[in-house]
Rosetta silent file (secondary structure, phi, psi, omega in degrees, C-alpha in Angstrom):
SEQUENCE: XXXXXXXXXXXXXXXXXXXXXXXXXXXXXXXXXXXXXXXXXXXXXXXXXXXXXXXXXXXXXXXXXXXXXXXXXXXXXXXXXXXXXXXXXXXXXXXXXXXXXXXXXXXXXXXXXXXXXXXXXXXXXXXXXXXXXXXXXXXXXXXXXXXXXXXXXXXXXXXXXXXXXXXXXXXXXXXXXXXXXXXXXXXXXXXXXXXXXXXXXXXXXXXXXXXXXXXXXXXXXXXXXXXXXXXXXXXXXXXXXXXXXXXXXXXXXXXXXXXX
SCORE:     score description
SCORE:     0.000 S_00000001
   1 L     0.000  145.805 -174.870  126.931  -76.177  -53.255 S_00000001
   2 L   -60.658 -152.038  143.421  128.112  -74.828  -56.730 S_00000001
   3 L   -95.665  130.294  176.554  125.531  -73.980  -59.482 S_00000001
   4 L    97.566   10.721 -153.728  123.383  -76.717  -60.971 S_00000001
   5 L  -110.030   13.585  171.446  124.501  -79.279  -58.156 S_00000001
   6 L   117.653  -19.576 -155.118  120.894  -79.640  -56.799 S_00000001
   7 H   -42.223  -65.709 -164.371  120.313  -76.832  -53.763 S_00000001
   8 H   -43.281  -56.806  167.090  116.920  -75.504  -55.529 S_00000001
   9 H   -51.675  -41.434 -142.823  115.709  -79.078  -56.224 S_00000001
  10 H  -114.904    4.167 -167.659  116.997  -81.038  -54.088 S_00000001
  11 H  -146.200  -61.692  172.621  116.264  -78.753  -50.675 S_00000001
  12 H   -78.671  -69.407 -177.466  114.455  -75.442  -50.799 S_00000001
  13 H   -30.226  -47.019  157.153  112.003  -76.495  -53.080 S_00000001
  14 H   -51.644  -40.377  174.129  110.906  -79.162  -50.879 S_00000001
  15 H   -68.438  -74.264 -146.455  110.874  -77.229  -47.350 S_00000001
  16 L   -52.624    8.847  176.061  108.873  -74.469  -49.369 S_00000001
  17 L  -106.311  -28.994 -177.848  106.115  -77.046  -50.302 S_00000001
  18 L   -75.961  -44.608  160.513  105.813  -78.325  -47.210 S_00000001
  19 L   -16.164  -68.972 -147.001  105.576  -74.578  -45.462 S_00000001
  20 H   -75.929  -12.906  177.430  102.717  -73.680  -48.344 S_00000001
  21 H   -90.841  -15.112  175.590  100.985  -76.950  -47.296 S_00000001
  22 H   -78.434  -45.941 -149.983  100.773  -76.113  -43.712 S_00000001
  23 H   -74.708  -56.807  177.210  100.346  -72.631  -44.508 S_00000001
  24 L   -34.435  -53.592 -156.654   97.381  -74.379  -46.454 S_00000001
  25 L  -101.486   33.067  175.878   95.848  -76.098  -43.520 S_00000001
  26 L    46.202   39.021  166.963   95.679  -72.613  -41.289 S_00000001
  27 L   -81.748  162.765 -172.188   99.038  -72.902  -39.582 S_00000001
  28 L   -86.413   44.555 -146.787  100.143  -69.160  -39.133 S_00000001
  29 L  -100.637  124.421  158.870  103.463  -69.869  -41.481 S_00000001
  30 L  -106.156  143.215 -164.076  104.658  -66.562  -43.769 S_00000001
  31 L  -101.450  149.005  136.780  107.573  -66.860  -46.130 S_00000001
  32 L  -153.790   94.105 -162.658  110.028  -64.175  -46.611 S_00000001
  33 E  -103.620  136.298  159.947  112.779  -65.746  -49.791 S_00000001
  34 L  -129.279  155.775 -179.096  115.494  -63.824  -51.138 S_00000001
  35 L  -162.284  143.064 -174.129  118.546  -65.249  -53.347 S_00000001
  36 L   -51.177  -27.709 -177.778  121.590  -63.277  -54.803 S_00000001
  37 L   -80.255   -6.670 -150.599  120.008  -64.133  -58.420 S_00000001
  38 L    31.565   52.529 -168.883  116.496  -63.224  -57.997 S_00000001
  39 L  -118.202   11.356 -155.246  114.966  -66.277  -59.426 S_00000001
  40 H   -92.743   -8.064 -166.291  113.852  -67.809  -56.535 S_00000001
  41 H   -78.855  -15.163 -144.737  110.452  -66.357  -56.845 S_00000001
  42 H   -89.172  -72.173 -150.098  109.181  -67.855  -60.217 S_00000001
  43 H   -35.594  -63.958 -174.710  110.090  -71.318  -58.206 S_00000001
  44 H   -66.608  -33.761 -179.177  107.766  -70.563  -54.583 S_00000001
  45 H   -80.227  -17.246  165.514  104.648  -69.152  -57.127 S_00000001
  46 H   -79.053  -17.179  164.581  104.493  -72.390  -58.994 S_00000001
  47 H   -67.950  -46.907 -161.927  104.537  -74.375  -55.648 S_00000001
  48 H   -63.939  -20.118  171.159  101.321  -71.737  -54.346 S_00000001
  49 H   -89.632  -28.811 -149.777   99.669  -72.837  -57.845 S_00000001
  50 H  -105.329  -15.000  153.737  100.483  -76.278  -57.770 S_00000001
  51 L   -83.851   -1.285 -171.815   98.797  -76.220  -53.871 S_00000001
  52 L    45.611   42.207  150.804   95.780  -74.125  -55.187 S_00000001
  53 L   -55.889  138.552  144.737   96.751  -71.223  -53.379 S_00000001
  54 L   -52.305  151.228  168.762   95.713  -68.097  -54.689 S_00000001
  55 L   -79.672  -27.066  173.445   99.020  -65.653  -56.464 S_00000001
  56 L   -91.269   23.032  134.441   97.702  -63.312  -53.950 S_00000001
  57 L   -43.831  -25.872  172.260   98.832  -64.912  -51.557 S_00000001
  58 E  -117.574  109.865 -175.457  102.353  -64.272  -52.441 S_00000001
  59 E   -75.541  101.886 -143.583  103.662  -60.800  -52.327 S_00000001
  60 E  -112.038  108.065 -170.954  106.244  -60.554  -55.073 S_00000001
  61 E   -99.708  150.160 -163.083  108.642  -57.706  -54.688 S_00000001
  62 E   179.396 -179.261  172.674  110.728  -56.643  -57.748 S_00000001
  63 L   -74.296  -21.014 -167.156  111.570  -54.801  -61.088 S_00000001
  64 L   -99.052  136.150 -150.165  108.737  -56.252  -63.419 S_00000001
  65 L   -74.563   16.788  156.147  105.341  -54.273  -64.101 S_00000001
  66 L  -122.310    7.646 -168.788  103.814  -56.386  -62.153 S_00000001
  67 L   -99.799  168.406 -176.608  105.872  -56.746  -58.898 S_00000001
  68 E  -109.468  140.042  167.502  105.513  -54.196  -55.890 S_00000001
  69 E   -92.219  153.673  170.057  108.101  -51.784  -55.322 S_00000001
  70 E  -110.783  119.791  175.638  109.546  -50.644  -51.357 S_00000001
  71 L   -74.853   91.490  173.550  109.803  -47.148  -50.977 S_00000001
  72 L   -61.852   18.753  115.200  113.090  -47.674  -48.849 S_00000001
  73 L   -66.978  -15.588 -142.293  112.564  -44.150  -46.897 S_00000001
  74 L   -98.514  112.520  174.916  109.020  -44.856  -45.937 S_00000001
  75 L    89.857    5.364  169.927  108.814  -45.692  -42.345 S_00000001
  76 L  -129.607  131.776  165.631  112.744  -45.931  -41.209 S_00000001
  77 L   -18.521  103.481  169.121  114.753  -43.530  -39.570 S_00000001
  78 H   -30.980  -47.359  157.967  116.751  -41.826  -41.385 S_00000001
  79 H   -44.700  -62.075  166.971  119.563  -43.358  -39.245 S_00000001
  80 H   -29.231  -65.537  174.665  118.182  -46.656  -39.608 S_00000001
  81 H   -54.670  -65.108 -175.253  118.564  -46.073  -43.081 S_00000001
  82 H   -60.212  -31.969  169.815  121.928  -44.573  -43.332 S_00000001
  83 H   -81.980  -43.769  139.817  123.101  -48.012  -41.007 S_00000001
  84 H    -9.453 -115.332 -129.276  121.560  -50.149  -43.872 S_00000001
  85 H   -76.460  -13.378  164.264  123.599  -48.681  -46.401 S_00000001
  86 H   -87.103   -8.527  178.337  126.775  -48.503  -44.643 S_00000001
  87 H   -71.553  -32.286 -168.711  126.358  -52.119  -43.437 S_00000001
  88 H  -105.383    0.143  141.768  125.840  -53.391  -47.232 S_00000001
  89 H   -67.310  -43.579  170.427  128.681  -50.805  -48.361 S_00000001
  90 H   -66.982 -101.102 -175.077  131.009  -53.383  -45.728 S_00000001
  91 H   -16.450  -30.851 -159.650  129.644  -56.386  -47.127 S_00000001
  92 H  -113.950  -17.430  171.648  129.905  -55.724  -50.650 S_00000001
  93 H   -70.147  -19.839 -146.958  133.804  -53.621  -49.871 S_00000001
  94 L    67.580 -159.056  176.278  135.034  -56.576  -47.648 S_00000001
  95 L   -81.296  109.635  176.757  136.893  -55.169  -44.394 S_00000001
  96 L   -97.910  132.853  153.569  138.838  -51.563  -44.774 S_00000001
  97 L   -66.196  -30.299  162.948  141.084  -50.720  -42.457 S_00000001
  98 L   -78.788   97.258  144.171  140.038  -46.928  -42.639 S_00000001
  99 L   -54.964  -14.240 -165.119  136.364  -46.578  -41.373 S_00000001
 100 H   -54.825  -74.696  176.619  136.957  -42.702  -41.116 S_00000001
 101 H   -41.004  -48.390  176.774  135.209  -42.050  -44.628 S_00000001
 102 H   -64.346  -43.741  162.134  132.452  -44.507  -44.653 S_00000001
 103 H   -54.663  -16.782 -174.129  131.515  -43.446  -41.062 S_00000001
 104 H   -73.490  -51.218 -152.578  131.754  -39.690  -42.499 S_00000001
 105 H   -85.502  -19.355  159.394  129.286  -40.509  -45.401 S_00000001
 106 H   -48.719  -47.982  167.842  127.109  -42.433  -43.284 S_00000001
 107 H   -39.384  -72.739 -122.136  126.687  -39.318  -40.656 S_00000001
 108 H   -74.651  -85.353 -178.364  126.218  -37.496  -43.862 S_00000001
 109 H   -39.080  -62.623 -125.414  122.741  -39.659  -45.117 S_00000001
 110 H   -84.439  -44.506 -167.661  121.294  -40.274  -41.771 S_00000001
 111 H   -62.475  -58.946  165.788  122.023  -35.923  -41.270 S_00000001
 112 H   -32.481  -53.247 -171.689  120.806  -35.363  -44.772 S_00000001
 113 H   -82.134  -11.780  177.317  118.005  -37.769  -44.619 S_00000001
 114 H   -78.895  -47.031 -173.258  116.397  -36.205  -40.975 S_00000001
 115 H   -37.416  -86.312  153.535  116.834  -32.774  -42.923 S_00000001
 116 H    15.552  -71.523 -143.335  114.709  -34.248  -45.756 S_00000001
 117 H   -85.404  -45.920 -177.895  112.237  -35.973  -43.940 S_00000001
 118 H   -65.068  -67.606 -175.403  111.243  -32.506  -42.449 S_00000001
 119 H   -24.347  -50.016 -153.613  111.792  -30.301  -45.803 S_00000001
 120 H   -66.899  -47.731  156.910  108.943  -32.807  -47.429 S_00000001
 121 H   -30.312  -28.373 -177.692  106.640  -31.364  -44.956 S_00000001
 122 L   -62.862  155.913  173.960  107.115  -28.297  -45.925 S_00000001
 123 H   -95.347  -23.260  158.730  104.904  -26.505  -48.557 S_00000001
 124 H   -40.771  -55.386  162.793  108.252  -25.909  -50.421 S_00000001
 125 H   -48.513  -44.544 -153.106  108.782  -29.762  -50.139 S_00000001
 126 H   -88.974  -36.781  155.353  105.660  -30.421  -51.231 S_00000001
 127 H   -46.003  -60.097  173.410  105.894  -28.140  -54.421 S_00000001
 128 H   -27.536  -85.406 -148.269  109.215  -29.577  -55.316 S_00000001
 129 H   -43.211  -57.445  158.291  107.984  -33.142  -54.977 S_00000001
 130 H   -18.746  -52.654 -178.118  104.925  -32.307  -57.443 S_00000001
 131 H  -100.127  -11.242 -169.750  107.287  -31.054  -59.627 S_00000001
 132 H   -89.062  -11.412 -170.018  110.044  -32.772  -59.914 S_00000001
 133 L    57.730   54.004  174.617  107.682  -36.602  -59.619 S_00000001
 134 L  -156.150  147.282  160.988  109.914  -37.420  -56.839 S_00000001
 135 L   -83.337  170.790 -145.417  109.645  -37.740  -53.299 S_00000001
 136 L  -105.566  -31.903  169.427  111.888  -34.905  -51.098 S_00000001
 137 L   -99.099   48.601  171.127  112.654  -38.004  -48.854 S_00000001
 138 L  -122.505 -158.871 -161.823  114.167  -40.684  -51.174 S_00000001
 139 H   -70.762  -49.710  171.857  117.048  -41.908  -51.665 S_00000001
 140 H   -20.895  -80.489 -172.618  117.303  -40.239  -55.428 S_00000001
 141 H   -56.133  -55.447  172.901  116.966  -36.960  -53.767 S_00000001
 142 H   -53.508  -23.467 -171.000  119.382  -37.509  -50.813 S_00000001
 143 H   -97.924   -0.468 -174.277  122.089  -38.603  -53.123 S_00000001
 144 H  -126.741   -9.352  158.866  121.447  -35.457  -55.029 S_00000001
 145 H  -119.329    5.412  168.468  121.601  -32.929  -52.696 S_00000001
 146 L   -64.847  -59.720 -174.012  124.297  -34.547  -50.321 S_00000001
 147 L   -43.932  -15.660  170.861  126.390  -34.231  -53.486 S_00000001
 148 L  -136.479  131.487 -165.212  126.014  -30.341  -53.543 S_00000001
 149 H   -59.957  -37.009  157.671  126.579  -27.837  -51.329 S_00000001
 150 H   -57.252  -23.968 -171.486  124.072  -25.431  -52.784 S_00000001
 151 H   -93.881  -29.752  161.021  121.105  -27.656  -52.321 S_00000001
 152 H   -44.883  -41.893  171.411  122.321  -28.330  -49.036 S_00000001
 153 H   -52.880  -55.081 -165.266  122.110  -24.765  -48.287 S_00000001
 154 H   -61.096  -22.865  173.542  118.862  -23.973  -50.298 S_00000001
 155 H   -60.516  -29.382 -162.984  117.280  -26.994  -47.958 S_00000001
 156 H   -85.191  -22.888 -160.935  118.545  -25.513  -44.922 S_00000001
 157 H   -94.581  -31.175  173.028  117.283  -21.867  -45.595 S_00000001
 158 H   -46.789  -36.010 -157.649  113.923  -24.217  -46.593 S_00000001
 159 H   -78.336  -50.805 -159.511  113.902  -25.463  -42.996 S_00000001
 160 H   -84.536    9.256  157.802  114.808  -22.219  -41.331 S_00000001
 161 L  -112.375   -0.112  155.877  111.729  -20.104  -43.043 S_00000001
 162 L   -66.880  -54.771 -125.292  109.656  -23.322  -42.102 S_00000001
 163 L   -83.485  -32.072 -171.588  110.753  -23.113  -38.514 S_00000001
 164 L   -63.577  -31.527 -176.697  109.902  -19.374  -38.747 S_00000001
 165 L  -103.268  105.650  175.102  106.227  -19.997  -39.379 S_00000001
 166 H   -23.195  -69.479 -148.207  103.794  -21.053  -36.836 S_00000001
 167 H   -86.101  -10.424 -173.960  101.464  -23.295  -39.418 S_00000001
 168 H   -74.259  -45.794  171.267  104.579  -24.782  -41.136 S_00000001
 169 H   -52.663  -42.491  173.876  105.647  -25.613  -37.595 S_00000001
 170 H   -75.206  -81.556  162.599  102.829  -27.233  -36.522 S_00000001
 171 H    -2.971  -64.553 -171.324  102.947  -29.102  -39.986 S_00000001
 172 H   -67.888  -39.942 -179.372  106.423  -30.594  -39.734 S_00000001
 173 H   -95.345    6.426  136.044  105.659  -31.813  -36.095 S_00000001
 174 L   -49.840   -6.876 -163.982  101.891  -33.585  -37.196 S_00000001
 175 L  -101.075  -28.363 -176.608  104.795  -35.405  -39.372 S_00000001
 176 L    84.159   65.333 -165.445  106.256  -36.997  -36.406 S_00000001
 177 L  -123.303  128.851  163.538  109.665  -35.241  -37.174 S_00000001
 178 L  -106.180  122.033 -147.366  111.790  -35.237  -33.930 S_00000001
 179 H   -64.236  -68.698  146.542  112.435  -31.858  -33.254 S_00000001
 180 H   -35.409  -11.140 -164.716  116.160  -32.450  -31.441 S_00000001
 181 H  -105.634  -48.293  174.753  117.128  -34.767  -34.047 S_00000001
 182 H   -46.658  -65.630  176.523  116.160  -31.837  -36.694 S_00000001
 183 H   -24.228  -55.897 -157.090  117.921  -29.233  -34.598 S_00000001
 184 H   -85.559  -46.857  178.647  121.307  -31.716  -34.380 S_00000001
 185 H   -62.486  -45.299  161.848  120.940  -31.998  -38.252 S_00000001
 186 H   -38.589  -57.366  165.239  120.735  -28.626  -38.663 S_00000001
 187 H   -49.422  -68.125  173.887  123.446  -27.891  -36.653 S_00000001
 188 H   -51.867  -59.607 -168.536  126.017  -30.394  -38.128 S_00000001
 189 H   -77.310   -7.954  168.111  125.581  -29.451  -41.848 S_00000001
 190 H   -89.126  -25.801 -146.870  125.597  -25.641  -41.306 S_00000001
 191 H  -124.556  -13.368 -155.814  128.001  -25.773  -38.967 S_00000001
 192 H  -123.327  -22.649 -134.886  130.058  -28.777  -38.824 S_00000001
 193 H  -137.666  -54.599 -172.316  129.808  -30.378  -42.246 S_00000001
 194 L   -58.685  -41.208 -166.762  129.500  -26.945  -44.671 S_00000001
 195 L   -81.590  -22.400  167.435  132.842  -25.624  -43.321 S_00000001
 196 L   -25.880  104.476  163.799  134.412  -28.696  -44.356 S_00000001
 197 L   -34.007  141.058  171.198  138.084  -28.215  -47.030 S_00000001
 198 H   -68.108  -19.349  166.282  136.384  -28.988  -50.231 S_00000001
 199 H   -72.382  -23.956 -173.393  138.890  -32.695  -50.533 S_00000001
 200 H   -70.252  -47.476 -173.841  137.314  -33.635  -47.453 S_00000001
 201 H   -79.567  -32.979  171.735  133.578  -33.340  -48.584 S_00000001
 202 H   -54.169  -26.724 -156.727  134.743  -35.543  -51.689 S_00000001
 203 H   -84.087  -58.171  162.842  136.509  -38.002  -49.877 S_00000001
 204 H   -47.856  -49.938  176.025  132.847  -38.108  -48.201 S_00000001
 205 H   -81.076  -21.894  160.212  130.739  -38.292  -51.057 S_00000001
 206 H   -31.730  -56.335 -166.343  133.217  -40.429  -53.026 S_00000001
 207 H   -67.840  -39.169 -178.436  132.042  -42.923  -50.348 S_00000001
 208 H   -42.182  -74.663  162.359  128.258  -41.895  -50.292 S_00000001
 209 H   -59.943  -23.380  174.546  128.195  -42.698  -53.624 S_00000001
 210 H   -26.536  -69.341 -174.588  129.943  -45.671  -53.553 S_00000001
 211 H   -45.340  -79.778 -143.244  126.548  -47.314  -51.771 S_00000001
 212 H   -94.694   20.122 -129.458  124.331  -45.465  -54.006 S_00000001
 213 H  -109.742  -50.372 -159.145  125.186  -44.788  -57.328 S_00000001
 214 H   -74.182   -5.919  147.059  123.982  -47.754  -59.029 S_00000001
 215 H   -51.884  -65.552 -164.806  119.849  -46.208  -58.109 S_00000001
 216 H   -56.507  -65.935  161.678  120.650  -43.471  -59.789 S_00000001
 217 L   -24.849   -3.915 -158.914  122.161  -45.526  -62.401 S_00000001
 218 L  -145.733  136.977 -175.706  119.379  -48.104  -63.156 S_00000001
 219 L  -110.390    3.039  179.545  116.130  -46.503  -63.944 S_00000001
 220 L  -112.169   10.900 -174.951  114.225  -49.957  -63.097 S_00000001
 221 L   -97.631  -77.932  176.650  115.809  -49.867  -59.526 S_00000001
 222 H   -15.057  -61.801  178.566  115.260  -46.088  -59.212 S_00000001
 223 H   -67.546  141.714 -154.125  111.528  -46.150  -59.861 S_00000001
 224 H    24.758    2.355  156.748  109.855  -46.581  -56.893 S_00000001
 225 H  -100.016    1.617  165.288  112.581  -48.099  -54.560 S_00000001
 226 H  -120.021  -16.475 -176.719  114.619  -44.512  -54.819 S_00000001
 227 L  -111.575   30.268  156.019  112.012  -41.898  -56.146 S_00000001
 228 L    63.626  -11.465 -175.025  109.230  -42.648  -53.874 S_00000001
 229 L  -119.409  149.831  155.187  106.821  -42.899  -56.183 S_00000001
 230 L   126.403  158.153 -179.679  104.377  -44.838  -58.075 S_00000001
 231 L     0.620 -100.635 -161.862  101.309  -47.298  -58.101 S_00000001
 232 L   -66.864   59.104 -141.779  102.438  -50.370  -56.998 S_00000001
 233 E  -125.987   98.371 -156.373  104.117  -48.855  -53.710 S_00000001
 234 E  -133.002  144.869  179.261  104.993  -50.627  -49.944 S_00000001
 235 L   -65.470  151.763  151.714  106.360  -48.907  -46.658 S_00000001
 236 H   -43.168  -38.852 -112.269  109.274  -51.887  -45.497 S_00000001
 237 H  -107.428  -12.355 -176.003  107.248  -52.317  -42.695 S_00000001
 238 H   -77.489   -4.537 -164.881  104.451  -54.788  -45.597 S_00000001
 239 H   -95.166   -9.780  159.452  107.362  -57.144  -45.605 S_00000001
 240 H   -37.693  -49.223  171.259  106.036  -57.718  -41.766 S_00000001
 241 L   -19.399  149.886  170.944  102.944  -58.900  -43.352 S_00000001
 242 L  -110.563   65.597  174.792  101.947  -62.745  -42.652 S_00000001
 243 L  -118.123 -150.926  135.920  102.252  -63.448  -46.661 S_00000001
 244 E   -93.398  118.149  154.908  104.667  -65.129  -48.948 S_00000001
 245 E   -93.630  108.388 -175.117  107.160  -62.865  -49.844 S_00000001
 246 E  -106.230  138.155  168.108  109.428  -63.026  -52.592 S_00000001
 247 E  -101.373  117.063 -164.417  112.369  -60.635  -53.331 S_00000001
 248 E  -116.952   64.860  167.995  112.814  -61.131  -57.646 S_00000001
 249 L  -129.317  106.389 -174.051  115.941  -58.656  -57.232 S_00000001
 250 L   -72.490  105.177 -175.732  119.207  -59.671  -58.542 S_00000001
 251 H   -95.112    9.404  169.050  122.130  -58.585  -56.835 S_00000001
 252 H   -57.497  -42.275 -169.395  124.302  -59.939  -59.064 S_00000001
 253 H   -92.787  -25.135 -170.763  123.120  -57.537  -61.734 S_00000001
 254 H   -86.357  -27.376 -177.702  122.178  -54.859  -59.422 S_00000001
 255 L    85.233 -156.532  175.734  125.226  -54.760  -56.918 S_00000001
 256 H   -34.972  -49.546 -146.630  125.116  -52.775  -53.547 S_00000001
 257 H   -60.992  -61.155 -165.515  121.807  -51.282  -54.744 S_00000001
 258 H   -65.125  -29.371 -174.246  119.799  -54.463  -55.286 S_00000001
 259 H   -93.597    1.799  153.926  121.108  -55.929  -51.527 S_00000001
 260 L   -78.085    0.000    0.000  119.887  -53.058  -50.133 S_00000001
């Protein structure tokens, strides 16, 4: 149906009262609403009032200084991640007939981001993060050192005077860092990825950013779904939760960024 022609009114609004009325009456019923505009939330917390629900019942995730942010590293694989963002880089491209680039810059995150996810471990990592207010495993930071070859290096020589040290060592694998997976990251970007003609790594990162640009770009996206930080701050894994969940994220205005 078009806009204005009834959907909200004449359909969702109705299931979702019936849900919150069940939900009411101790059936085990959880919510999880998203909508390209990010409006749909105002809509489900006035049914949750107008049932005499508690609002915390409804987990409202969003831009506004009172919604909870998703640290979108926290708890997924750097792979995991990196299949995300090339899946919603398709979606939002249509179909290319070349996959060669987007599969390079995917490799590229998921290689970046296992690097990462160790470096943060690190007491190097951990200085950084301190100073910089950012976490060494977000998105921010992966888009900012994929893009240059030196901080790829200076990460790498971070890793390999961790790996050198017994208590560092110990450190990275209390992190639940899988050691092969490090190794194979390691491997690719010194050896496979660094050596790269310099049109080649653009042609990669052209694409990288493509996905990711508009974080960096938005400073009400950025905070806490790309920098890792701040208060009001949930792992993906709270969207699991048996609450009402609202996503108040527009992806009209936001693009790739916001449907990630």
């Amino acid at each position: 149906g078009g806009s204005g022609e009834g959907k909200s009114r004449n359909f969702y609004v109705p299931v979702v009262r019936q849900l919150i009325q069940l939900r009411k009456q101790g059936f085990p019923i959880s919510i999880y609403a998203t909508d390209d505009k990010g409006a749909i939330g105002d809509d489900i917390v006035s049914e949750v009032k107008a049932a005499g629900l508690s609002e915390d019942e409804v987990l409202r995730i969003g831009t506004g200084p009172n919604d909870w942010r998703i640290d979108l590293c926290a708890g997924l694989a750097p792979v995991e991640l990196a299949e995300i963002i090339r899946s919603v880089s398709a979606q939002m491209g249509g179909s290319a007939t070349d996959d060669f680039w987007p599969e390079m810059a995917s490799d590229l995150i998921a290689q970046i981001g296992v690097l990462l996810q160790a470096v943060e471990l690190t007491e190097a990592g951990k200085a950084w993060s301190a100073q910089s207010n950012m976490r060494v495993h977000s998105i921010l930071n992966l888009l900012r050192v994929a893009g240059s070859d030196e901080l790829i290096d200076e990460n790498l020589h971070i890793m390999a005077a961790a790996l050198a040290d017994p208590d560092e060592t110990q450190a990275i694998a209390a992190g639940n860092v899988h050691f092969p997976s490090l190794q194979a990251a390691v491997t690719y970007l010194g050896n496979s990825y660094q050596p790269l003609a310099p049109v080649t790594k653009d042609g990669i990162r052209a694409n990288m950013r493509k996905a990711l640009k508009a974080f960096a770009a938005k400073p009400e996206l950025s905070a806490g779904f790309a920098d890792g930080m701040g208060a009001r701050l949930l792992p993906p894994a709270a969207l699991l939760e048996p609450k009402i969940k609202v996503i108040n994220i527009s992806q009209i205005e936001h693009g790739s960024a916001g449907r990630i």
